[in-house]
XYZ file of C-alpha atoms in Angstrom:
731
model
C 0.000 0.000 0.000
C 1.164 3.500 -0.758
C -0.242 5.826 1.882
C -0.075 9.471 0.855
C -0.412 12.217 3.445
C -3.246 14.573 2.615
C -2.320 18.269 2.561
C -4.518 18.952 5.548
C -3.017 16.127 7.573
C -1.788 16.291 11.103
C 1.806 17.394 10.612
C 0.757 20.596 8.893
C -1.875 21.340 11.516
C 0.461 20.580 14.393
C 3.049 22.861 12.851
C 0.612 25.670 12.191
C -0.840 25.488 15.680
C 2.601 25.542 17.284
C 2.479 22.041 18.736
C 5.992 21.509 17.460
C 8.469 22.154 20.239
C 9.888 25.655 19.979
C 13.447 25.843 18.677
C 16.380 26.872 20.800
C 16.244 30.603 21.329
C 18.091 32.296 18.497
C 21.162 34.063 19.715
C 24.097 35.828 18.125
C 25.253 33.888 15.049
C 29.031 33.659 15.416
C 31.457 34.489 12.683
C 33.786 31.856 11.281
C 36.575 32.934 13.589
C 34.348 33.093 16.644
C 32.654 29.712 16.479
C 34.128 27.527 13.798
C 37.850 27.720 14.342
C 37.575 26.645 17.965
C 35.970 23.428 19.210
C 35.347 25.110 22.540
C 32.702 27.297 20.895
C 31.473 24.638 18.494
C 27.734 24.138 19.073
C 26.685 22.341 15.896
C 26.282 19.022 17.729
C 23.865 20.587 20.215
C 21.691 22.144 17.522
C 21.656 18.929 15.490
C 20.754 16.854 18.520
C 17.823 19.153 19.265
C 16.398 18.886 15.764
C 13.094 17.008 15.711
C 13.756 15.697 12.215
C 16.747 14.356 10.346
C 19.012 11.371 10.969
C 21.535 11.787 13.783
C 24.630 9.565 13.906
C 27.515 9.764 16.411
C 29.567 12.141 14.262
C 27.125 13.466 11.662
C 23.586 14.737 11.102
C 21.760 14.195 7.790
C 18.637 15.947 6.522
C 16.832 16.357 3.197
C 17.362 19.692 1.456
C 13.595 20.374 1.500
C 13.622 20.113 5.298
C 16.389 22.664 5.873
C 13.770 25.331 6.503
C 12.544 23.611 9.661
C 16.005 23.613 11.241
C 17.019 26.060 13.925
C 17.891 29.464 12.375
C 21.425 29.053 13.686
C 21.866 25.866 11.626
C 20.290 27.470 8.575
C 22.725 30.357 8.786
C 25.599 27.936 9.303
C 24.614 25.936 6.201
C 24.241 29.097 4.110
C 27.957 29.816 4.665
C 28.786 26.564 2.878
C 26.611 27.594 -0.084
C 28.506 30.886 -0.297
C 31.745 28.911 -0.652
C 30.382 26.413 -3.180
C 27.119 27.614 -4.738
C 27.027 24.737 -7.277
C 24.935 22.395 -5.123
C 21.762 22.530 -7.197
C 20.300 19.021 -7.308
C 21.733 17.891 -3.962
C 19.416 15.566 -2.043
C 20.803 15.486 1.484
C 22.884 17.830 3.588
C 25.354 16.277 6.013
C 26.454 18.326 9.023
C 29.631 17.006 10.627
C 29.158 17.299 14.392
C 32.826 17.152 15.361
C 34.391 19.118 12.494
C 33.602 22.372 10.728
C 32.443 20.602 7.583
C 29.245 20.314 5.575
C 28.658 17.831 2.751
C 26.086 17.827 -0.044
C 25.023 14.331 -1.138
C 23.415 13.574 -4.487
C 20.848 10.753 -4.679
C 18.960 11.460 -7.941
C 16.662 8.450 -7.447
C 15.758 9.287 -3.839
C 11.977 9.272 -4.440
C 11.751 6.255 -6.729
C 14.486 3.865 -5.540
C 13.750 2.269 -2.142
C 17.516 2.259 -1.450
C 18.999 4.921 -3.740
C 22.675 4.953 -4.698
C 24.982 7.840 -3.890
C 26.138 9.378 -7.196
C 28.310 12.232 -5.913
C 29.226 14.297 -2.865
C 30.633 17.769 -2.267
C 32.388 18.471 1.028
C 32.973 22.012 2.276
C 35.450 22.889 5.025
C 34.058 26.039 6.633
C 37.304 26.735 8.455
C 39.727 26.538 5.504
C 37.138 27.050 2.715
C 38.507 23.968 0.938
C 36.073 22.046 -1.287
C 36.258 18.330 -2.033
C 34.319 16.445 -4.717
C 33.770 12.680 -5.077
C 32.113 10.891 -7.970
C 30.474 7.501 -7.320
C 28.712 7.149 -10.665
C 31.167 4.516 -11.904
C 31.428 2.670 -8.600
C 30.737 -1.072 -8.789
C 29.514 -1.064 -5.195
C 28.174 2.407 -4.320
C 26.860 3.475 -0.893
C 23.070 3.278 -0.510
C 20.451 4.707 1.844
C 18.162 3.009 4.361
C 15.267 4.407 6.401
C 14.575 7.246 3.954
C 11.709 8.596 6.076
C 14.210 9.689 8.750
C 15.674 12.334 6.423
C 12.374 14.071 5.636
C 9.402 15.527 7.498
C 6.030 13.746 7.734
C 4.497 16.082 5.143
C 6.924 14.848 2.488
C 4.806 13.314 -0.334
C 6.293 9.808 -0.008
C 6.876 9.761 3.743
C 4.313 7.058 4.512
C 5.576 4.905 1.642
C 9.149 5.141 2.940
C 8.070 4.465 6.537
C 5.958 1.430 5.565
C 8.942 -0.187 3.861
C 11.156 0.428 6.886
C 8.555 -1.128 9.206
C 8.352 -4.224 7.014
C 12.153 -4.533 6.997
C 12.338 -4.078 10.769
C 9.645 -6.695 11.295
C 11.720 -9.252 9.413
C 14.964 -8.223 11.123
C 16.692 -6.987 7.969
C 17.989 -3.856 9.707
C 18.995 -5.416 13.021
C 22.710 -5.545 12.185
C 23.742 -2.574 10.064
C 27.273 -3.814 9.395
C 27.758 -4.526 5.692
C 24.398 -3.221 4.421
C 25.580 0.324 3.663
C 26.587 -0.643 0.107
C 24.608 -2.135 -2.754
C 26.382 -5.520 -2.701
C 26.127 -5.893 1.070
C 22.428 -5.077 1.038
C 21.677 -7.506 -1.776
C 23.456 -10.265 0.136
C 21.278 -9.509 3.169
C 18.097 -9.684 1.091
C 19.220 -12.947 -0.485
C 20.014 -14.449 2.917
C 16.481 -13.655 4.089
C 14.897 -14.883 0.857
C 13.181 -11.599 0.043
C 13.370 -8.873 -2.570
C 12.079 -5.338 -2.930
C 9.757 -4.334 -5.730
C 8.899 -0.651 -5.750
C 8.640 0.068 -2.030
C 7.168 -3.325 -1.151
C 9.052 -6.151 0.543
C 8.019 -9.494 -0.941
C 9.069 -13.107 -0.846
C 11.691 -13.865 -3.492
C 10.177 -15.705 -6.441
C 12.157 -18.792 -7.506
C 11.771 -19.499 -11.204
C 11.505 -23.227 -11.848
C 8.823 -25.666 -12.822
C 7.299 -25.680 -9.361
C 5.026 -22.859 -8.332
C 6.287 -21.782 -4.897
C 3.784 -18.974 -4.375
C 2.370 -19.718 -0.921
C -1.225 -20.834 -0.603
C -2.651 -18.543 2.033
C -5.418 -20.078 4.141
C -7.387 -17.000 5.143
C -10.080 -18.898 7.012
C -7.550 -19.938 9.638
C -7.252 -16.290 10.676
C -10.817 -16.397 12.020
C -10.818 -17.022 15.761
C -13.540 -18.225 18.101
C -14.114 -15.495 20.698
C -15.810 -16.006 24.070
C -17.405 -12.563 23.808
C -18.138 -9.753 21.383
C -15.243 -8.464 19.294
C -13.769 -5.113 20.272
C -15.320 -2.969 17.495
C -18.823 -4.334 18.071
C -18.542 -4.037 21.844
C -17.357 -0.431 21.495
C -20.297 0.326 19.205
C -22.682 -0.972 21.851
C -20.946 0.984 24.605
C -21.135 4.117 22.439
C -24.942 3.746 22.175
C -24.874 3.364 18.390
C -27.471 0.600 18.605
C -31.128 1.543 19.022
C -34.023 -0.929 19.380
C -34.677 -0.860 15.614
C -31.017 -1.151 14.552
C -30.050 -3.906 12.120
C -26.477 -5.239 12.022
C -24.398 -6.916 9.325
C -20.971 -8.500 9.807
C -18.865 -8.430 6.613
C -16.368 -11.288 6.987
C -18.073 -12.717 10.054
C -15.781 -15.742 10.488
C -17.400 -18.205 12.902
C -20.319 -15.785 13.424
C -19.792 -14.965 17.108
C -20.730 -11.293 16.760
C -23.764 -12.127 14.630
C -25.255 -14.516 17.196
C -24.460 -12.354 20.236
C -25.975 -9.229 18.680
C -29.076 -11.272 17.782
C -29.289 -12.478 21.398
C -29.536 -8.833 22.471
C -32.651 -8.378 20.359
C -31.248 -6.789 17.195
C -31.693 -7.929 13.597
C -28.349 -9.491 12.795
C -26.713 -11.376 9.927
C -23.265 -11.890 8.457
C -21.366 -13.111 5.426
C -18.041 -14.899 5.185
C -16.397 -16.298 2.038
C -15.480 -19.554 3.831
C -17.831 -20.094 6.797
C -21.001 -18.430 5.476
C -20.673 -17.892 1.710
C -24.361 -18.266 0.875
C -25.669 -15.554 3.179
C -26.893 -12.538 1.170
C -24.807 -9.389 1.620
C -27.594 -6.998 2.590
C -27.480 -3.311 3.616
C -27.649 -2.553 7.332
C -27.505 0.485 9.590
C -24.377 -0.832 11.307
C -21.863 -2.843 9.283
C -18.772 -4.393 10.825
C -15.621 -5.267 8.882
C -13.557 -6.217 11.887
C -10.047 -7.660 11.436
C -10.713 -8.485 7.795
C -8.614 -6.115 5.716
C -5.459 -7.117 7.585
C -5.774 -10.803 6.538
C -6.251 -10.183 2.781
C -2.904 -10.468 1.009
C -4.096 -9.078 -2.339
C -4.084 -5.276 -2.084
C -6.764 -4.689 -4.721
C -9.031 -7.316 -3.119
C -8.428 -5.740 0.295
C -9.490 -2.373 -1.043
C -12.553 -3.851 -2.710
C -13.658 -5.536 0.531
C -13.556 -2.219 2.383
C -15.497 -0.474 -0.388
C -18.155 -3.210 -0.513
C -18.657 -3.055 3.257
C -19.044 0.720 3.009
C -21.615 0.373 0.221
C -23.726 -1.809 2.536
C -23.512 0.747 5.359
C -26.547 2.929 6.030
C -25.439 4.561 9.295
C -21.967 3.620 10.551
C -19.183 1.284 9.438
C -16.987 -0.340 12.082
C -13.449 -0.929 10.795
C -10.818 -2.780 12.808
C -7.390 -4.145 11.908
C -4.239 -5.394 13.561
C -2.043 -2.522 14.665
C 1.718 -2.798 14.963
C 2.356 -1.920 18.619
C 5.287 -4.216 19.295
C 7.915 -6.150 17.395
C 6.484 -8.960 15.263
C 7.746 -12.336 16.387
C 10.399 -14.012 14.301
C 9.479 -17.055 12.270
C 7.194 -15.192 9.871
C 7.758 -14.824 6.130
C 7.639 -11.445 4.419
C 5.023 -11.426 1.686
C 3.598 -8.461 -0.195
C 3.119 -5.625 2.290
C 2.724 -7.984 5.236
C 3.836 -11.359 6.531
C 2.802 -15.004 6.359
C 2.339 -16.456 9.831
C 3.193 -19.936 11.074
C -0.468 -20.898 10.572
C -0.149 -20.024 6.879
C -2.351 -16.946 7.212
C -1.515 -13.458 6.008
C -1.233 -10.465 8.326
C -0.831 -6.843 7.389
C 0.283 -4.928 10.493
C -0.707 -1.266 10.304
C 0.514 1.716 12.208
C -2.531 3.411 13.744
C -2.108 6.592 11.693
C -1.393 4.499 8.586
C -4.680 2.647 9.112
C -6.628 5.904 9.339
C -4.999 7.245 6.184
C -5.851 4.021 4.359
C -9.536 4.122 5.383
C -9.823 7.833 4.611
C -8.269 7.526 1.161
C -10.139 4.401 0.065
C -13.556 5.632 1.225
C -13.040 9.398 0.965
C -14.022 9.929 4.607
C -12.666 11.185 7.918
C -12.662 8.047 10.075
C -13.009 8.497 13.830
C -10.551 6.576 16.042
C -12.305 4.864 18.927
C -9.542 2.589 20.200
C -6.233 1.233 19.014
C -6.944 -0.295 15.600
C -10.680 0.531 15.699
C -12.388 3.267 13.657
C -16.013 4.354 13.174
C -17.066 5.794 9.797
C -20.430 7.598 9.729
C -22.593 8.034 6.651
C -24.106 11.290 7.899
C -21.685 14.121 8.695
C -24.009 15.505 11.363
C -24.074 12.124 13.107
C -20.283 11.992 12.961
C -19.987 15.438 14.522
C -22.524 14.559 17.204
C -20.476 11.493 18.082
C -17.260 13.517 18.150
C -18.753 16.207 20.377
C -20.210 13.661 22.810
C -16.739 12.195 23.380
C -15.489 15.528 24.696
C -18.417 16.325 26.983
C -17.288 16.463 30.594
C -19.204 15.007 33.507
C -21.452 17.267 35.551
C -23.657 16.639 38.564
C -27.168 18.019 38.848
C -27.177 20.766 41.510
C -28.496 19.679 44.877
C -31.764 20.957 46.290
C -30.868 23.623 48.867
C -34.165 25.353 49.668
C -37.726 24.308 50.441
C -39.867 25.693 47.642
C -43.433 24.491 47.786
C -44.137 24.574 44.062
C -40.877 22.754 43.310
C -41.677 20.053 45.860
C -45.157 19.597 44.415
C -43.811 19.063 40.886
C -40.322 17.696 41.532
C -40.938 14.516 39.540
C -42.257 16.505 36.567
C -39.246 18.861 36.692
C -36.630 16.079 36.967
C -36.294 15.544 33.162
C -35.763 19.278 32.651
C -33.042 19.309 35.312
C -31.366 16.303 33.702
C -31.430 17.988 30.275
C -29.962 21.208 31.663
C -27.188 19.222 33.327
C -26.427 17.361 30.108
C -26.514 20.314 27.676
C -26.018 23.400 29.864
C -29.029 25.129 28.263
C -32.805 25.062 28.046
C -34.321 22.597 25.556
C -35.496 23.944 22.226
C -38.900 22.994 20.898
C -39.276 19.217 20.536
C -36.080 18.263 22.387
C -37.797 17.281 25.658
C -40.540 14.659 25.546
C -42.178 16.090 28.702
C -42.294 19.612 27.220
C -46.086 19.732 26.851
C -46.778 18.609 30.432
C -44.241 21.051 31.889
C -45.496 23.978 29.801
C -49.111 23.169 30.726
C -48.229 23.459 34.414
C -45.716 26.337 34.333
C -46.512 28.212 31.106
C -43.044 27.721 29.578
C -39.808 25.823 30.121
C -38.071 29.038 31.163
C -40.638 29.658 33.924
C -40.279 26.063 35.047
C -36.521 26.505 35.257
C -36.961 29.656 37.361
C -38.742 27.475 39.933
C -35.822 25.022 39.824
C -33.380 27.886 40.461
C -35.323 28.925 43.558
C -34.774 25.437 45.024
C -31.150 25.057 43.932
C -28.089 27.283 43.454
C -28.049 29.428 40.320
C -24.228 29.590 40.390
C -24.041 25.815 40.020
C -26.185 25.991 36.894
C -23.961 28.772 35.538
C -20.909 26.586 36.219
C -22.507 23.763 34.214
C -23.166 26.121 31.292
C -19.558 27.329 31.436
C -18.343 23.725 31.463
C -20.404 22.987 28.350
C -18.914 26.052 26.637
C -15.452 24.676 27.392
C -16.499 21.272 26.035
C -17.565 22.928 22.789
C -14.261 24.797 22.548
C -12.304 21.554 22.882
C -14.486 19.882 20.268
C -14.308 22.760 17.770
C -10.557 23.123 18.264
C -10.017 19.451 17.468
C -12.177 19.778 14.353
C -9.221 21.686 12.881
C -7.392 18.393 12.484
C -9.598 17.483 9.562
C -12.191 19.933 8.287
C -14.277 22.053 10.609
C -17.934 21.609 9.620
C -20.287 24.451 8.803
C -22.927 25.174 11.420
C -25.600 23.605 9.225
C -23.600 20.363 8.992
C -23.761 19.834 12.733
C -26.421 17.781 14.454
C -29.418 19.906 15.544
C -28.567 19.407 19.228
C -25.018 20.693 18.728
C -26.304 23.647 16.697
C -28.609 24.547 19.564
C -25.718 24.216 22.038
C -23.620 26.705 20.067
C -26.443 29.191 19.501
C -27.437 29.100 23.166
C -23.998 29.097 24.783
C -22.212 31.419 22.327
C -23.213 34.619 20.635
C -22.341 33.245 17.182
C -20.728 30.192 15.607
C -17.966 32.450 14.318
C -17.145 33.569 17.847
C -17.118 29.988 19.084
C -14.645 29.054 16.331
C -12.437 32.069 17.111
C -12.296 31.062 20.775
C -11.485 27.480 19.797
C -8.700 28.591 17.444
C -7.176 30.762 20.143
C -7.269 27.819 22.530
C -5.592 25.563 19.961
C -2.858 28.106 19.284
C -2.142 28.357 22.990
C -0.949 24.735 22.932
C 2.190 26.008 21.247
C 3.043 27.927 24.417
C 5.158 25.404 26.316
C 5.186 27.567 29.426
C 1.389 27.644 29.462
C 1.205 23.841 29.265
C 3.744 23.524 32.078
C 1.804 26.025 34.184
C -1.504 24.220 33.554
C 0.053 20.918 34.667
C 1.787 22.381 37.707
C -1.303 24.298 38.845
C -3.772 21.497 38.128
C -6.051 20.812 41.085
C -6.418 17.250 39.845
C -3.726 14.687 39.220
C -0.349 13.596 40.539
C 2.388 16.108 39.772
C 5.933 14.975 39.041
C 8.801 17.210 37.857
C 8.203 16.470 34.170
C 4.637 15.185 34.027
C 1.083 15.189 35.333
C -0.722 11.873 35.933
C -4.531 11.685 35.872
C -6.950 8.778 36.174
C -9.154 8.335 33.112
C -12.237 9.063 35.238
C -10.846 12.500 36.132
C -9.850 13.572 32.614
C -13.011 15.584 32.011
C -12.364 17.542 35.203
C -8.912 18.860 34.321
C -8.187 22.227 32.737
C -9.771 22.474 29.245
C -6.356 23.261 27.754
C -5.042 19.918 29.017
C -8.129 18.149 27.717
C -7.362 19.647 24.315
C -3.722 18.582 24.708
C -4.845 14.987 25.257
C -7.465 15.278 22.534
C -4.752 16.000 19.974
C -3.539 12.454 20.594
C -6.804 10.563 21.051
C -8.658 12.368 18.253
C -6.337 10.934 15.600
C -4.702 7.886 17.146
C -7.208 6.808 19.779
C -6.481 5.732 23.323
C -5.125 2.429 24.516
C -8.494 0.794 25.136
C -7.718 -0.643 28.575
C -5.818 2.445 29.777
C -6.920 3.843 33.118
C -4.200 6.474 33.664
C -3.126 9.324 31.371
C 0.306 10.911 31.629
C 0.798 14.470 30.353
C 4.453 14.998 29.455
C 5.626 18.539 30.155
C 9.046 18.890 28.553
C 8.090 17.219 25.267
C 4.689 17.185 23.510
C 3.709 13.615 24.347
C 0.748 11.800 25.872
C 1.041 8.360 27.465
C -1.796 5.938 28.193
C -1.050 3.508 31.026
C -2.865 0.383 32.165
C -2.827 -0.743 35.793
C -5.073 -3.852 35.940
C -5.399 -3.763 39.742
C -5.854 -0.024 40.190
C -8.962 -0.454 42.353
C -7.806 -3.435 44.421
C -4.064 -2.966 44.917
C -2.846 0.018 46.994
C 0.272 0.116 44.785
C -0.840 -1.318 41.425
C 1.692 -2.733 38.961
C 2.010 -1.208 35.496
C 1.023 -3.588 32.696
C 1.101 -1.614 29.438
C 2.028 1.847 28.159
C 1.256 3.489 24.837
C 2.929 6.843 24.142
C 1.973 9.208 21.331
C 4.440 11.861 20.213
C 2.360 14.824 19.075
C 5.156 16.112 16.835
C 4.863 13.255 14.342
C 2.078 11.100 15.880
C 4.543 8.247 16.264
C 3.271 5.567 18.635
C 5.481 3.517 20.956
C 4.253 0.622 23.051
C 5.704 -1.117 26.100
C 4.491 -4.292 27.782
C 5.612 -4.935 31.368
C 3.622 -8.117 32.027
C 6.681 -10.363 31.891
C 9.069 -8.020 33.692
C 10.579 -9.217 36.960
C 10.729 -5.698 38.381
C 7.847 -3.667 36.892
C 7.011 -0.028 37.700
C 4.344 0.552 40.352
C 2.080 3.450 41.273
C 1.948 5.432 44.525
C -0.432 8.081 45.889
C -3.288 6.886 43.715
C -5.692 9.213 45.530
C -3.945 12.126 43.761
C -4.970 10.748 40.366
C -8.715 10.694 41.030
C -11.339 13.187 42.153
C -12.869 13.175 45.664
C -16.083 11.623 44.316
C -14.206 8.498 43.155
C -15.730 5.461 44.961
C -12.593 4.553 46.965
C -11.050 7.995 47.313
C -11.215 8.134 51.110
C -9.491 4.777 51.455
C -6.769 5.789 49.001
C -6.225 9.147 50.719
C -5.910 7.670 54.222
C -3.201 5.267 53.085
C -1.255 8.029 51.314
C -1.416 10.183 54.444
C -0.125 7.301 56.553
C 2.696 6.527 54.110
C 3.726 10.179 54.108
C 3.796 10.245 57.915
C 5.985 7.142 57.915
C 8.364 8.765 55.406
C 7.901 6.007 52.834
C 7.312 8.385 49.917
C 10.210 10.773 50.544
C 12.498 9.342 47.843
C 10.062 8.659 45.011
C 12.770 7.732 42.513
C 13.946 4.781 44.617
C 10.416 3.346 44.955
C 9.298 3.617 41.335
C 9.704 -0.124 40.801
C 8.442 -3.094 42.772
C 11.828 -4.134 44.153
C 12.572 -0.617 45.418
C 9.193 -0.387 47.139
C 9.625 -3.750 48.843
C 13.064 -2.689 50.037
C 11.620 0.577 51.368
C 8.938 -1.285 53.346
C 11.538 -3.655 54.731
C 13.935 -0.881 55.791
C 11.115 0.936 57.570
C 9.710 -2.217 59.245
C 6.415 -1.552 57.485
C 3.834 -4.106 56.401
C 0.863 -3.352 54.170
C -2.387 -4.999 55.215
C -4.802 -3.966 52.505
C -4.875 -0.172 52.684
C -3.347 0.132 56.151
C 0.251 0.138 57.385
C 1.342 -1.860 60.425
C 4.719 -2.431 62.052
C 6.595 -5.597 61.209
C 6.667 -8.094 64.081
C 10.225 -9.073 63.150
C 11.631 -5.549 63.491
C 14.495 -4.947 65.911
C 13.164 -3.241 69.072
C 15.734 -0.436 69.052
C 15.192 0.271 65.338
C 11.435 0.259 65.867
C 11.829 2.810 68.655
C 13.833 5.114 66.358
C 11.293 4.741 63.554
C 8.362 5.536 65.854
C 10.181 8.587 67.195
C 10.756 9.819 63.650
C 7.078 9.206 62.877
C 5.968 11.273 65.875
C 8.407 14.044 64.965
C 7.029 14.265 61.434
C 3.466 14.399 62.765
C 4.373 17.229 65.170
C 6.030 19.226 62.391
C 3.023 18.726 60.187
C 0.647 19.849 62.923
C 2.731 22.957 63.562
C 2.794 23.790 59.876
C -0.960 23.289 59.647
C -1.558 25.556 62.655
C 0.695 28.276 61.264
C -0.995 28.118 57.882
C -4.425 28.371 59.496
C -3.301 31.393 61.524
C -2.047 33.143 58.397
C -5.365 32.541 56.674
C -7.264 33.976 59.657
C -5.021 37.054 59.684
C -5.590 37.605 55.978
């Protein structure tokens, strides 16, 4: 597959909205004598190391000539000096900055775009200290140098970036690039390919074809890729959890395999059927409101057939298409055979492993849509744009509680049950219902004259400021939603669902003003200091020197700017489905999703999985700690949740006790399980559920010292608390 980045894709938007980390502050650009003649003042290595793009080696930094403009101004000025010495560099492909010498080289790869591993034809080296120029011609070389990992030299908006990156991923999966010795020349690379029994055609890695009388093309047994699940598949379960199914919804599973989803959806009372070329070939392929093509396109080895399957599923879709595929989140196990743009597994099935962003680009280009990421490897594609926008907006609506009744108002008490739906609607939308939005409208208006008069009675019994806070929260929700719409194509007001249109009209003066506010909010993400301040001043979450940690349940309660920060990751890539903790990186624009399986039952839960998204290039990294002997663990879990979390009080009491005992003083030493166990042992502490007790085996004298230290810390804390209270009273 050749995945082309659309002009409006994420890199451009991230760049325009200042999500790219700001360059080193531009200072005085030294003259040749000031900075080049002396290694003491030589800062090229620092500037190269700080570049977000380009290929950095121990003694050199390489970058494509079209990417020079994104370099730090200091480096651009430095490179321009070389052009003044030797202006005949027209046609150069790469620029090489030597990081330990005052030299710049211009490398010519005329077939850079078309050859997966282009040959070096010539190079020009410029010595900026002596102004000497060297030229080398490789055009007649029998074994010229070649390039690998071409995507590392360019930026993600380069036309062939995805094509280059896909080839590199396929080569990494097979282990072709594990040992770089000997593969830097054409002959060495061809020997490596031959040893692995593969060849490269275009930018695709395929199994080498052996020409003899026997046809060695593998017979792929697709039906073996179908698995028997004990429950609903992820995409179908997520559709149910997202309330996409209504009582009248009909469901069709395109490539249903053994039919598990079909039968389980039918058991829940929906009209359900499915087709599969092996297990259910005679079932008619009929249109349905919800169509699922889950984990199908990744097992079809023929690229044109894969594309056709996706198109046919979309043609059957009346409301929403569920698309799911295998996503490459870890190294593929050895023992597989490269074939086409994927691999053949030990079971003789084909697997195409996508990057998450690659999968979205593929769906968008084939169907001409803007697919919505719901989880890793799962996308929803809506037929109706208004329905898509309604779904998007609902995902960024924060939680709010209906204001409590604070006053005895006779008329409210008499009609409290009748007014309850109106209160629920106001809590959900932050505004009064428009005509036809509330099913009880007629009854309420008959009793009170209008919905506005009914709400005035509600205000008398509650707190008007709480209702204003809910409206303000809904305005912030809309800002986050509209800001994130910039990552694709912001819809016109008329393209939005009627409910969202009413939200905007009621909560903002105009749609234009709402969009202006959203744009300003998005631009503010480029202010690193503002992000740091928002994290450090957050009233929710656990603050560490370089990050803020928040439980997934508390995300909607954090500062709207941080919600937007996280939304930049989840809106395009999606969250790790099982994640229950979100980490906001401060120093670099990254978001991590962490999974602690025992968060609610273990006072210090063990980390299982981490997925990190780099917002500069949307690159995803994945770590699995399940098999680690000494995994990371979590402390002070009460700090990650809000006070209304079910077990908050229990969490908070344990944290307070651990602080009094001094167990959390050196957080770096207790980040992993072994360090925490050692800390408990050294302090004669034993955890019984969520309570600390003294170890019965502790030396009596040591126990006495530890208890004295505990009492001393408590006294100091009490004194500090008293002094703080006195200062507040004086103020």
